[in-house]
PDB file of C-alpha atoms and ligand atoms in Angstrom:
ATOM      1  CA  MET A 471     118.882  96.564  95.975  1.00 93.00           C
ATOM      2  CA  LEU A 472     116.541  99.353  97.105  1.00 97.00           C
ATOM      3  CA  ILE A 473     112.950 100.465  96.656  1.00 98.00           C
ATOM      4  CA  ASP A 474     112.068 104.104  96.022  1.00 98.00           C
ATOM      5  CA  SER A 475     109.009 104.289  98.280  1.00 98.00           C
ATOM      6  CA  HIS A 476     107.833 107.655  96.906  1.00 98.00           C
ATOM      7  CA  CYS A 477     108.446 109.153  93.460  1.00 98.00           C
ATOM      8  CA  HIS A 478     106.251 110.907  90.909  1.00 98.00           C
ATOM      9  CA  LEU A 479     107.500 109.234  87.766  1.00 98.00           C
ATOM     10  CA  ASN A 480     104.248 110.083  85.981  1.00 97.00           C
ATOM     11  CA  PHE A 481     104.922 113.842  86.208  1.00 97.00           C
ATOM     12  CA  ASP A 482     105.670 115.878  83.071  1.00 97.00           C
ATOM     13  CA  GLN A 483     109.267 116.398  84.234  1.00 98.00           C
ATOM     14  CA  PHE A 484     109.878 112.819  83.030  1.00 98.00           C
ATOM     15  CA  ALA A 485     107.846 113.047  79.815  1.00 97.00           C
ATOM     16  CA  THR A 486     110.819 112.978  77.441  1.00 98.00           C
ATOM     17  CA  ASP A 487     113.234 110.562  79.142  1.00 98.00           C
ATOM     18  CA  ARG A 488     111.205 108.257  81.403  1.00 97.00           C
ATOM     19  CA  ALA A 489     112.797 105.139  79.878  1.00 97.00           C
ATOM     20  CA  GLU A 490     116.327 106.430  80.557  1.00 98.00           C
ATOM     21  CA  VAL A 491     115.372 107.387  84.101  1.00 98.00           C
ATOM     22  CA  LEU A 492     114.093 103.842  84.656  1.00 97.00           C
ATOM     23  CA  GLU A 493     117.296 102.415  83.163  1.00 97.00           C
ATOM     24  CA  ARG A 494     119.455 104.468  85.546  1.00 97.00           C
ATOM     25  CA  ALA A 495     117.304 103.349  88.486  1.00 97.00           C
ATOM     26  CA  LYS A 496     117.798  99.722  87.475  1.00 96.00           C
ATOM     27  CA  ALA A 497     121.559 100.221  86.994  1.00 97.00           C
ATOM     28  CA  ASN A 498     121.710 101.543  90.573  1.00 96.00           C
ATOM     29  CA  GLY A 499     119.843  98.549  91.999  1.00 96.00           C
ATOM     30  CA  ILE A 500     116.487 100.265  92.447  1.00 96.00           C
ATOM     31  CA  THR A 501     114.175  97.325  91.858  1.00 89.00           C
ATOM     32  CA  THR A 502     110.767  98.777  92.613  1.00 96.00           C
ATOM     33  CA  LEU A 503     109.069 102.180  92.611  1.00 98.00           C
ATOM     34  CA  ILE A 504     105.991 103.431  94.441  1.00 98.00           C
ATOM     35  CA  ASN A 505     104.267 106.328  92.638  1.00 98.00           C
ATOM     36  CA  PRO A 506     101.801 108.342  94.768  1.00 98.00           C
ATOM     37  CA  SER A 507      99.128 110.635  93.349  1.00 98.00           C
ATOM     38  CA  VAL A 508      97.998 114.201  94.007  1.00 98.00           C
ATOM     39  CA  ASP A 509      94.436 114.300  92.618  1.00 98.00           C
ATOM     40  CA  LEU A 510      91.912 112.063  90.884  1.00 98.00           C
ATOM     41  CA  ALA A 511      93.136 112.635  87.315  1.00 98.00           C
ATOM     42  CA  ASP A 512      96.679 112.036  88.527  1.00 98.00           C
ATOM     43  CA  SER A 513      95.587 108.823  90.294  1.00 98.00           C
ATOM     44  CA  ARG A 514      94.208 107.536  86.986  1.00 98.00           C
ATOM     45  CA  ARG A 515      97.439 108.461  85.177  1.00 98.00           C
ATOM     46  CA  VAL A 516      99.545 106.700  87.814  1.00 98.00           C
ATOM     47  CA  VAL A 517      97.475 103.507  87.541  1.00 98.00           C
ATOM     48  CA  ALA A 518      97.830 103.632  83.735  1.00 97.00           C
ATOM     49  CA  LEU A 519     101.609 104.028  84.117  1.00 98.00           C
ATOM     50  CA  ALA A 520     101.701 101.107  86.567  1.00 97.00           C
ATOM     51  CA  GLU A 521     100.048  98.969  83.892  1.00 96.00           C
ATOM     52  CA  GLU A 522     102.926  99.840  81.545  1.00 96.00           C
ATOM     53  CA  ILE A 523     105.830  99.482  83.971  1.00 96.00           C
ATOM     54  CA  PRO A 524     105.975  96.121  85.784  1.00 95.00           C
ATOM     55  CA  ASN A 525     108.011  97.290  88.787  1.00 95.00           C
ATOM     56  CA  LEU A 526     106.005 100.470  89.415  1.00 97.00           C
ATOM     57  CA  TYR A 527     103.093 100.456  91.864  1.00 97.00           C
ATOM     58  CA  ALA A 528     100.427 103.076  92.420  1.00 98.00           C
ATOM     59  CA  ALA A 529      99.249 104.956  95.485  1.00 98.00           C
ATOM     60  CA  ILE A 530      96.017 106.831  94.812  1.00 98.00           C
ATOM     61  CA  GLY A 531      94.595 109.831  96.635  1.00 98.00           C
ATOM     62  CA  ILE A 532      93.960 113.556  96.846  1.00 98.00           C
ATOM     63  CA  HIS A 533      96.847 115.747  98.078  1.00 98.00           C
ATOM     64  CA  PRO A 534      95.856 118.497 100.562  1.00 98.00           C
ATOM     65  CA  ASN A 535      96.658 121.180  97.969  1.00 97.00           C
ATOM     66  CA  SER A 536      93.987 119.628  95.729  1.00 97.00           C
ATOM     67  CA  ALA A 537      91.522 118.998  98.551  1.00 98.00           C
ATOM     68  CA  ASP A 538      89.013 121.520  97.144  1.00 96.00           C
ATOM     69  CA  SER A 539      88.398 119.013  94.331  1.00 96.00           C
ATOM     70  CA  PHE A 540      87.400 116.344  96.848  1.00 97.00           C
ATOM     71  CA  ASP A 541      83.744 115.282  97.233  1.00 97.00           C
ATOM     72  CA  GLU A 542      81.605 112.132  97.560  1.00 97.00           C
ATOM     73  CA  ASP A 543      82.120 111.299  93.878  1.00 98.00           C
ATOM     74  CA  THR A 544      85.898 111.477  94.332  1.00 98.00           C
ATOM     75  CA  LEU A 545      85.657 109.027  97.195  1.00 97.00           C
ATOM     76  CA  THR A 546      83.566 106.637  95.098  1.00 98.00           C
ATOM     77  CA  ALA A 547      86.015 106.917  92.193  1.00 98.00           C
ATOM     78  CA  LEU A 548      88.990 106.225  94.494  1.00 98.00           C
ATOM     79  CA  ARG A 549      87.209 103.201  95.984  1.00 97.00           C
ATOM     80  CA  THR A 550      86.665 101.767  92.487  1.00 97.00           C
ATOM     81  CA  LEU A 551      90.220 102.547  91.368  1.00 97.00           C
ATOM     82  CA  ALA A 552      91.587 100.849  94.502  1.00 97.00           C
ATOM     83  CA  ASP A 553      90.332  97.500  93.140  1.00 96.00           C
ATOM     84  CA  HIS A 554      93.143  97.575  90.613  1.00 96.00           C
ATOM     85  CA  ALA A 555      95.799  95.011  91.518  1.00 93.00           C
ATOM     86  CA  LYS A 556      98.637  97.516  91.175  1.00 96.00           C
ATOM     87  CA  VAL A 557      97.117  99.975  93.610  1.00 97.00           C
ATOM     88  CA  VAL A 558      98.983  99.243  96.830  1.00 97.00           C
ATOM     89  CA  SER A 559      98.329 102.351  98.929  1.00 98.00           C
ATOM     90  CA  ILE A 560      96.248 105.475  99.588  1.00 98.00           C
ATOM     91  CA  GLY A 561      98.342 108.645  99.207  1.00 97.00           C
ATOM     92  CA  GLU A 562      99.542 111.152  99.334  1.00 97.00           C
ATOM     93  CA  ILE A 563      97.036 112.598 101.793  1.00 98.00           C
ATOM     94  CA  GLY A 564      97.422 114.963 104.733  1.00 98.00           C
ATOM     95  CA  LEU A 565      97.687 118.671 105.531  1.00 98.00           C
ATOM     96  CA  ASP A 566      99.758 121.425 103.905  1.00 97.00           C
ATOM     97  CA  TYR A 567      99.663 124.956 105.361  1.00 97.00           C
ATOM     98  CA  TYR A 568     102.712 126.132 103.410  1.00 95.00           C
ATOM     99  CA  TRP A 569     100.803 126.702 100.204  1.00 88.00           C
ATOM    100  CA  ASP A 570      97.812 128.878 101.015  1.00 80.00           C
ATOM    101  CA  LYS A 571      95.611 127.223  98.392  1.00 86.00           C
ATOM    102  CA  VAL A 572      92.952 125.318 100.291  1.00 96.00           C
ATOM    103  CA  THR A 573      91.514 126.226 103.699  1.00 97.00           C
ATOM    104  CA  PRO A 574      92.454 123.964 106.640  1.00 97.00           C
ATOM    105  CA  PRO A 575      88.867 122.706 107.241  1.00 97.00           C
ATOM    106  CA  ILE A 576      88.558 121.599 103.598  1.00 98.00           C
ATOM    107  CA  GLN A 577      91.975 119.906 103.749  1.00 98.00           C
ATOM    108  CA  ARG A 578      91.035 118.213 106.985  1.00 98.00           C
ATOM    109  CA  HIS A 579      87.765 116.869 105.595  1.00 98.00           C
ATOM    110  CA  ALA A 580      89.466 115.271 102.568  1.00 98.00           C
ATOM    111  CA  PHE A 581      92.213 113.909 104.821  1.00 98.00           C
ATOM    112  CA  GLU A 582      89.804 112.281 107.303  1.00 98.00           C
ATOM    113  CA  GLN A 583      87.586 110.833 104.584  1.00 98.00           C
ATOM    114  CA  GLN A 584      90.570 109.228 102.874  1.00 98.00           C
ATOM    115  CA  LEU A 585      91.897 107.850 106.177  1.00 98.00           C
ATOM    116  CA  LYS A 586      88.489 106.194 106.573  1.00 96.00           C
ATOM    117  CA  LEU A 587      88.661 104.822 103.041  1.00 97.00           C
ATOM    118  CA  ALA A 588      92.125 103.343 103.622  1.00 97.00           C
ATOM    119  CA  THR A 589      90.920 101.779 106.867  1.00 96.00           C
ATOM    120  CA  GLU A 590      87.884 100.276 105.101  1.00 95.00           C
ATOM    121  CA  LEU A 591      90.056  98.873 102.295  1.00 95.00           C
ATOM    122  CA  HIS A 592      92.921  98.053 104.660  1.00 94.00           C
ATOM    123  CA  LEU A 593      95.424  99.741 102.362  1.00 97.00           C
ATOM    124  CA  PRO A 594      98.633 101.305 103.696  1.00 98.00           C
ATOM    125  CA  ILE A 595      98.676 105.105 103.838  1.00 98.00           C
ATOM    126  CA  ILE A 596     101.211 107.730 102.667  1.00 98.00           C
ATOM    127  CA  ILE A 597     101.004 110.983 104.641  1.00 98.00           C
ATOM    128  CA  HIS A 598     102.118 114.383 103.352  1.00 98.00           C
ATOM    129  CA  GLN A 599     102.430 117.253 105.821  1.00 97.00           C
ATOM    130  CA  ARG A 600     104.054 120.635 105.469  1.00 96.00           C
ATOM    131  CA  ASP A 601     103.951 123.345 108.142  1.00 96.00           C
ATOM    132  CA  ALA A 602     101.051 121.428 109.681  1.00 97.00           C
ATOM    133  CA  ALA A 603     102.775 118.950 112.007  1.00 97.00           C
ATOM    134  CA  GLU A 604     100.580 119.592 115.057  1.00 97.00           C
ATOM    135  CA  ASP A 605      97.255 119.351 113.243  1.00 98.00           C
ATOM    136  CA  THR A 606      98.404 116.316 111.249  1.00 98.00           C
ATOM    137  CA  MET A 607      99.404 114.455 114.406  1.00 98.00           C
ATOM    138  CA  ALA A 608      96.110 115.469 116.076  1.00 98.00           C
ATOM    139  CA  VAL A 609      94.108 113.981 113.179  1.00 98.00           C
ATOM    140  CA  LEU A 610      96.228 110.815 113.178  1.00 98.00           C
ATOM    141  CA  ARG A 611      96.055 110.400 116.962  1.00 97.00           C
ATOM    142  CA  ALA A 612      92.239 110.611 116.780  1.00 97.00           C
ATOM    143  CA  TRP A 613      92.157 108.202 113.827  1.00 97.00           C
ATOM    144  CA  VAL A 614      94.236 105.602 115.699  1.00 96.00           C
ATOM    145  CA  ALA A 615      92.061 105.935 118.822  1.00 94.00           C
ATOM    146  CA  ASN A 616      88.764 105.689 116.889  1.00 92.00           C
ATOM    147  CA  THR A 617      89.888 102.772 114.752  1.00 90.00           C
ATOM    148  CA  LYS A 618      91.031 100.870 117.836  1.00 85.00           C
ATOM    149  CA  ASN A 619      87.744 101.611 119.642  1.00 80.00           C
ATOM    150  CA  ASN A 620      85.693 100.391 116.711  1.00 77.00           C
ATOM    151  CA  SER A 621      87.408  97.025 116.379  1.00 69.00           C
ATOM    152  CA  ASP A 622      86.508  94.084 118.632  1.00 64.00           C
ATOM    153  CA  ASP A 623      89.877  92.700 119.662  1.00 59.00           C
ATOM    154  CA  THR A 624      92.798  93.103 117.286  1.00 59.00           C
ATOM    155  CA  PRO A 625      92.990  96.672 116.029  1.00 62.00           C
ATOM    156  CA  ASN A 626      92.761  96.680 112.260  1.00 76.00           C
ATOM    157  CA  LEU A 627      94.945  99.714 111.609  1.00 91.00           C
ATOM    158  CA  PRO A 628      96.513  99.905 108.170  1.00 95.00           C
ATOM    159  CA  ARG A 629     100.220 100.728 108.062  1.00 97.00           C
ATOM    160  CA  LEU A 630     101.056 104.425 107.691  1.00 98.00           C
ATOM    161  CA  VAL A 631     104.183 106.356 106.686  1.00 98.00           C
ATOM    162  CA  LEU A 632     105.006 110.006 107.306  1.00 98.00           C
ATOM    163  CA  HIS A 633     106.624 110.626 103.939  1.00 98.00           C
ATOM    164  CA  SER A 634     109.653 112.898 103.503  1.00 98.00           C
ATOM    165  CA  PHE A 635     109.708 113.387 107.245  1.00 97.00           C
ATOM    166  CA  SER A 636     110.567 116.939 108.293  1.00 95.00           C
ATOM    167  CA  GLY A 637     109.580 116.966 111.971  1.00 95.00           C
ATOM    168  CA  ASP A 638     111.682 116.813 115.114  1.00 96.00           C
ATOM    169  CA  VAL A 639     112.688 113.865 117.289  1.00 97.00           C
ATOM    170  CA  ALA A 640     109.676 114.226 119.603  1.00 97.00           C
ATOM    171  CA  MET A 641     107.309 113.978 116.636  1.00 97.00           C
ATOM    172  CA  ALA A 642     109.188 110.963 115.260  1.00 98.00           C
ATOM    173  CA  GLU A 643     109.023 109.259 118.655  1.00 98.00           C
ATOM    174  CA  GLU A 644     105.279 109.797 118.880  1.00 98.00           C
ATOM    175  CA  ALA A 645     104.879 108.476 115.331  1.00 98.00           C
ATOM    176  CA  ILE A 646     106.808 105.316 116.260  1.00 98.00           C
ATOM    177  CA  GLU A 647     104.723 104.935 119.410  1.00 97.00           C
ATOM    178  CA  LEU A 648     101.557 105.107 117.254  1.00 96.00           C
ATOM    179  CA  GLY A 649     102.964 102.356 115.010  1.00 96.00           C
ATOM    180  CA  PHE A 650     103.876 104.536 112.024  1.00 98.00           C
ATOM    181  CA  TYR A 651     106.828 104.407 109.618  1.00 98.00           C
ATOM    182  CA  ILE A 652     109.155 107.298 108.753  1.00 98.00           C
ATOM    183  CA  GLY A 653     110.112 108.079 105.136  1.00 98.00           C
ATOM    184  CA  ILE A 654     113.517 109.720 104.659  1.00 98.00           C
ATOM    185  CA  SER A 655     114.369 111.677 101.498  1.00 98.00           C
ATOM    186  CA  GLY A 656     117.066 113.963 100.017  1.00 97.00           C
ATOM    187  CA  PRO A 657     117.182 116.628 102.768  1.00 96.00           C
ATOM    188  CA  ILE A 658     119.000 114.140 105.058  1.00 97.00           C
ATOM    189  CA  THR A 659     122.031 114.757 102.803  1.00 96.00           C
ATOM    190  CA  PHE A 660     121.849 118.574 103.056  1.00 96.00           C
ATOM    191  CA  LYS A 661     124.238 120.602 105.205  1.00 92.00           C
ATOM    192  CA  ASN A 662     121.212 122.155 106.927  1.00 90.00           C
ATOM    193  CA  SER A 663     119.480 118.837 107.525  1.00 88.00           C
ATOM    194  CA  ARG A 664     118.235 120.228 110.881  1.00 88.00           C
ATOM    195  CA  HIS A 665     116.634 117.504 113.042  1.00 94.00           C
ATOM    196  CA  LEU A 666     116.941 114.739 110.478  1.00 97.00           C
ATOM    197  CA  PRO A 667     120.197 113.054 111.611  1.00 96.00           C
ATOM    198  CA  ASP A 668     118.808 112.878 115.174  1.00 97.00           C
ATOM    199  CA  VAL A 669     115.514 111.541 113.816  1.00 98.00           C
ATOM    200  CA  VAL A 670     117.326 108.796 111.883  1.00 97.00           C
ATOM    201  CA  ALA A 671     119.299 107.923 115.011  1.00 96.00           C
ATOM    202  CA  ALA A 672     116.127 107.762 117.117  1.00 97.00           C
ATOM    203  CA  VAL A 673     113.927 105.744 114.736  1.00 98.00           C
ATOM    204  CA  PRO A 674     114.262 101.940 114.901  1.00 97.00           C
ATOM    205  CA  LEU A 675     115.600 100.444 111.688  1.00 97.00           C
ATOM    206  CA  ASN A 676     112.441  98.395 111.106  1.00 97.00           C
ATOM    207  CA  ARG A 677     110.344 101.601 110.806  1.00 98.00           C
ATOM    208  CA  LEU A 678     112.466 103.402 108.223  1.00 98.00           C
ATOM    209  CA  MET A 679     111.893 103.658 104.482  1.00 98.00           C
ATOM    210  CA  VAL A 680     113.766 105.667 101.851  1.00 98.00           C
ATOM    211  CA  GLU A 681     112.376 107.717  98.997  1.00 98.00           C
ATOM    212  CA  THR A 682     113.283 110.420  96.502  1.00 98.00           C
ATOM    213  CA  ASP A 683     109.986 112.346  96.098  1.00 98.00           C
ATOM    214  CA  ALA A 684     111.353 112.816  92.561  1.00 98.00           C
ATOM    215  CA  PRO A 685     111.260 115.134  90.662  1.00 98.00           C
ATOM    216  CA  PHE A 686     111.642 117.138  93.909  1.00 97.00           C
ATOM    217  CA  LEU A 687     114.180 117.185  96.775  1.00 96.00           C
ATOM    218  CA  SER A 688     117.291 116.052  94.929  1.00 96.00           C
ATOM    219  CA  PRO A 689     119.964 114.955  97.422  1.00 96.00           C
ATOM    220  CA  HIS A 690     123.436 116.495  97.669  1.00 96.00           C
ATOM    221  CA  PRO A 691     125.350 117.040  95.320  1.00 96.00           C
ATOM    222  CA  PHE A 692     122.364 117.428  92.977  1.00 96.00           C
ATOM    223  CA  ARG A 693     120.389 119.807  95.185  1.00 96.00           C
ATOM    224  CA  GLY A 694     118.087 122.034  93.115  1.00 95.00           C
ATOM    225  CA  LYS A 695     118.240 119.782  90.053  1.00 97.00           C
ATOM    226  CA  ARG A 696     115.482 117.454  88.897  1.00 97.00           C
ATOM    227  CA  ASN A 697     115.528 114.396  91.148  1.00 98.00           C
ATOM    228  CA  GLU A 698     115.127 110.791  89.948  1.00 98.00           C
ATOM    229  CA  PRO A 699     114.698 107.352  91.582  1.00 98.00           C
ATOM    230  CA  ALA A 700     118.376 106.291  91.073  1.00 98.00           C
ATOM    231  CA  ARG A 701     119.336 108.876  93.701  1.00 98.00           C
ATOM    232  CA  VAL A 702     117.504 107.070  96.491  1.00 98.00           C
ATOM    233  CA  LYS A 703     120.859 105.333  96.836  1.00 97.00           C
ATOM    234  CA  LEU A 704     122.423 108.607  98.078  1.00 98.00           C
ATOM    235  CA  VAL A 705     119.755 108.803 100.783  1.00 98.00           C
ATOM    236  CA  ALA A 706     120.456 105.203 101.838  1.00 98.00           C
ATOM    237  CA  GLU A 707     124.224 105.859 101.886  1.00 98.00           C
ATOM    238  CA  LYS A 708     123.746 108.774 104.269  1.00 97.00           C
ATOM    239  CA  ILE A 709     121.549 106.675 106.576  1.00 98.00           C
ATOM    240  CA  ALA A 710     124.116 103.845 106.509  1.00 98.00           C
ATOM    241  CA  THR A 711     126.749 106.334 107.690  1.00 97.00           C
ATOM    242  CA  LEU A 712     124.481 107.682 110.441  1.00 96.00           C
ATOM    243  CA  LYS A 713     123.472 104.189 111.590  1.00 96.00           C
ATOM    244  CA  GLU A 714     127.104 103.022 111.284  1.00 96.00           C
ATOM    245  CA  MET A 715     126.292  99.943 109.255  1.00 96.00           C
ATOM    246  CA  PRO A 716     127.265  98.567 105.835  1.00 98.00           C
ATOM    247  CA  LEU A 717     125.134  99.883 102.966  1.00 97.00           C
ATOM    248  CA  ASN A 718     124.275  96.357 101.813  1.00 97.00           C
ATOM    249  CA  GLU A 719     122.901  95.331 105.159  1.00 97.00           C
ATOM    250  CA  LEU A 720     120.942  98.575 105.509  1.00 98.00           C
ATOM    251  CA  SER A 721     119.536  98.262 101.979  1.00 97.00           C
ATOM    252  CA  GLN A 722     118.282  94.742 102.685  1.00 97.00           C
ATOM    253  CA  LYS A 723     116.497  95.921 105.811  1.00 97.00           C
ATOM    254  CA  LEU A 724     114.962  98.976 104.099  1.00 98.00           C
ATOM    255  CA  THR A 725     113.785  96.807 101.211  1.00 97.00           C
ATOM    256  CA  LYS A 726     112.191  94.306 103.559  1.00 96.00           C
ATOM    257  CA  ASN A 727     110.427  97.131 105.463  1.00 97.00           C
ATOM    258  CA  THR A 728     109.048  98.526 102.215  1.00 97.00           C
ATOM    259  CA  VAL A 729     107.965  95.147 100.836  1.00 96.00           C
ATOM    260  CA  ASP A 730     106.149  94.434 104.099  1.00 95.00           C
ATOM    261  CA  PHE A 731     104.678  97.929 104.275  1.00 97.00           C
ATOM    262  CA  PHE A 732     103.113  97.807 100.798  1.00 97.00           C
ATOM    263  CA  ASN A 733     102.428  94.045 100.781  1.00 94.00           C
ATOM    264  CA  LEU A 734     104.668  93.528  97.762  1.00 92.00           C
ATOM    265  CA  GLU A 735     105.618  89.963  97.082  1.00 70.00           C
ATOM    266  CA  PHE A 736     109.260  89.543  97.984  1.00 46.00           C
ATOM    267  CA  GLY A 737     111.573  88.669  95.132  1.00 38.00           C
ATOM    268  CA  THR A 738     109.193  88.916  92.223  1.00 42.00           C
ATOM    269  CA  ALA A 739     107.828  92.449  92.652  1.00 43.00           C
ATOM    270  CA  SER A 740     105.523  91.717  89.746  1.00 45.00           C
ATOM    271  CA  HIS A 741     102.351  91.052  91.718  1.00 43.00           C
ATOM    272  CA  PRO A 742     101.372  92.568  95.013  1.00 44.00           C
ATOM    273  CA  LYS A 743     100.424  90.098  97.669  1.00 41.00           C
ATOM    274  CA  ARG A 744      96.669  90.103  98.087  1.00 41.00           C
ATOM    275  CA  VAL A 745      95.596  91.867 101.234  1.00 39.00           C
ATOM    276  CA  THR A 746      94.012  89.407 103.641  1.00 35.00           C
ATOM    277  CA  GLY A 747      90.249  89.524 103.484  1.00 32.00           C
ATOM    278  CA  LEU A 748      90.143  91.417 100.215  1.00 32.00           C
ATOM    279  CA  LEU A 749      91.219  88.591  97.942  1.00 30.00           C
ATOM    280  CA  SER A 750      87.969  88.337  96.060  1.00 29.00           C
ATOM    281  CA  THR A 751      87.539  92.062  95.464  1.00 34.00           C
ATOM    282  CA  ARG A 752      90.997  92.854  94.158  1.00 39.00           C
ATOM    283  CA  GLN A 753      91.198  92.027  90.485  1.00 37.00           C
ATOM    284  CA  LYS A 754      94.266  90.549  88.846  1.00 36.00           C
ATOM    285  CA  ILE A 755      95.890  92.185  85.850  1.00 35.00           C
TER     286      ILE A 755
HETATM  287 NI1   NI B1014     105.274 113.458  96.814  1.00 57.62          NI
END
């Protein structure tokens, strides 16, 4: 039993065989899927798909590569959409300097505004960063400090995951220190997995989650092919080897981490647990 904590099942790559893809996921013990969004239209599509598929949950948000579409109206629309009972997270948000599409200040503005929104709604956050590790950590460090300063006693920080982690051990250690989770995807299975085996060794088991980022980042031996949620099992198998523990035991722990992270109700996976304090505002479906 595993949860794919990050896949884009709504993307066109799955338009013709989504049902089969879901069947294969189920046959491989993948009980639950979290589907993040990249812009506002995508967020609406993901929520619509979550209404159709009982074990699929939505994360809504504006990806840094779409940050030039972000304005006050977007924020209002996201706030409204977040009321939906199957919206469990804000994401994926962050910084991406690999694709030269949107200037860093515009990316940063959308990122910070959505961090604020997630804090206000107390929804867990999915972070995307590519070639922007330093700036991403700087924004997150400031966000943690400000949120802690603004709360009276117990800091009210939502949970946060650095999805498809690609940084080094020092970055992972700082992320753990700040209270974050680390999402591990297909590249851990690659021959040139760089820092990732050391990262997995350094990160405590209770802060790890697994994901596919399907249709991207297919693990070995499917590298370069369309990825799908069933293959999150290959990621978990590699981590089990690195952590020197049985796959079953590891899977249970990863599932528990993910259920806790997204406030999913253990066992049923059909209704998210209501976030404390937001019971009255989050509608049932
Ligand atoms: Ni993604």
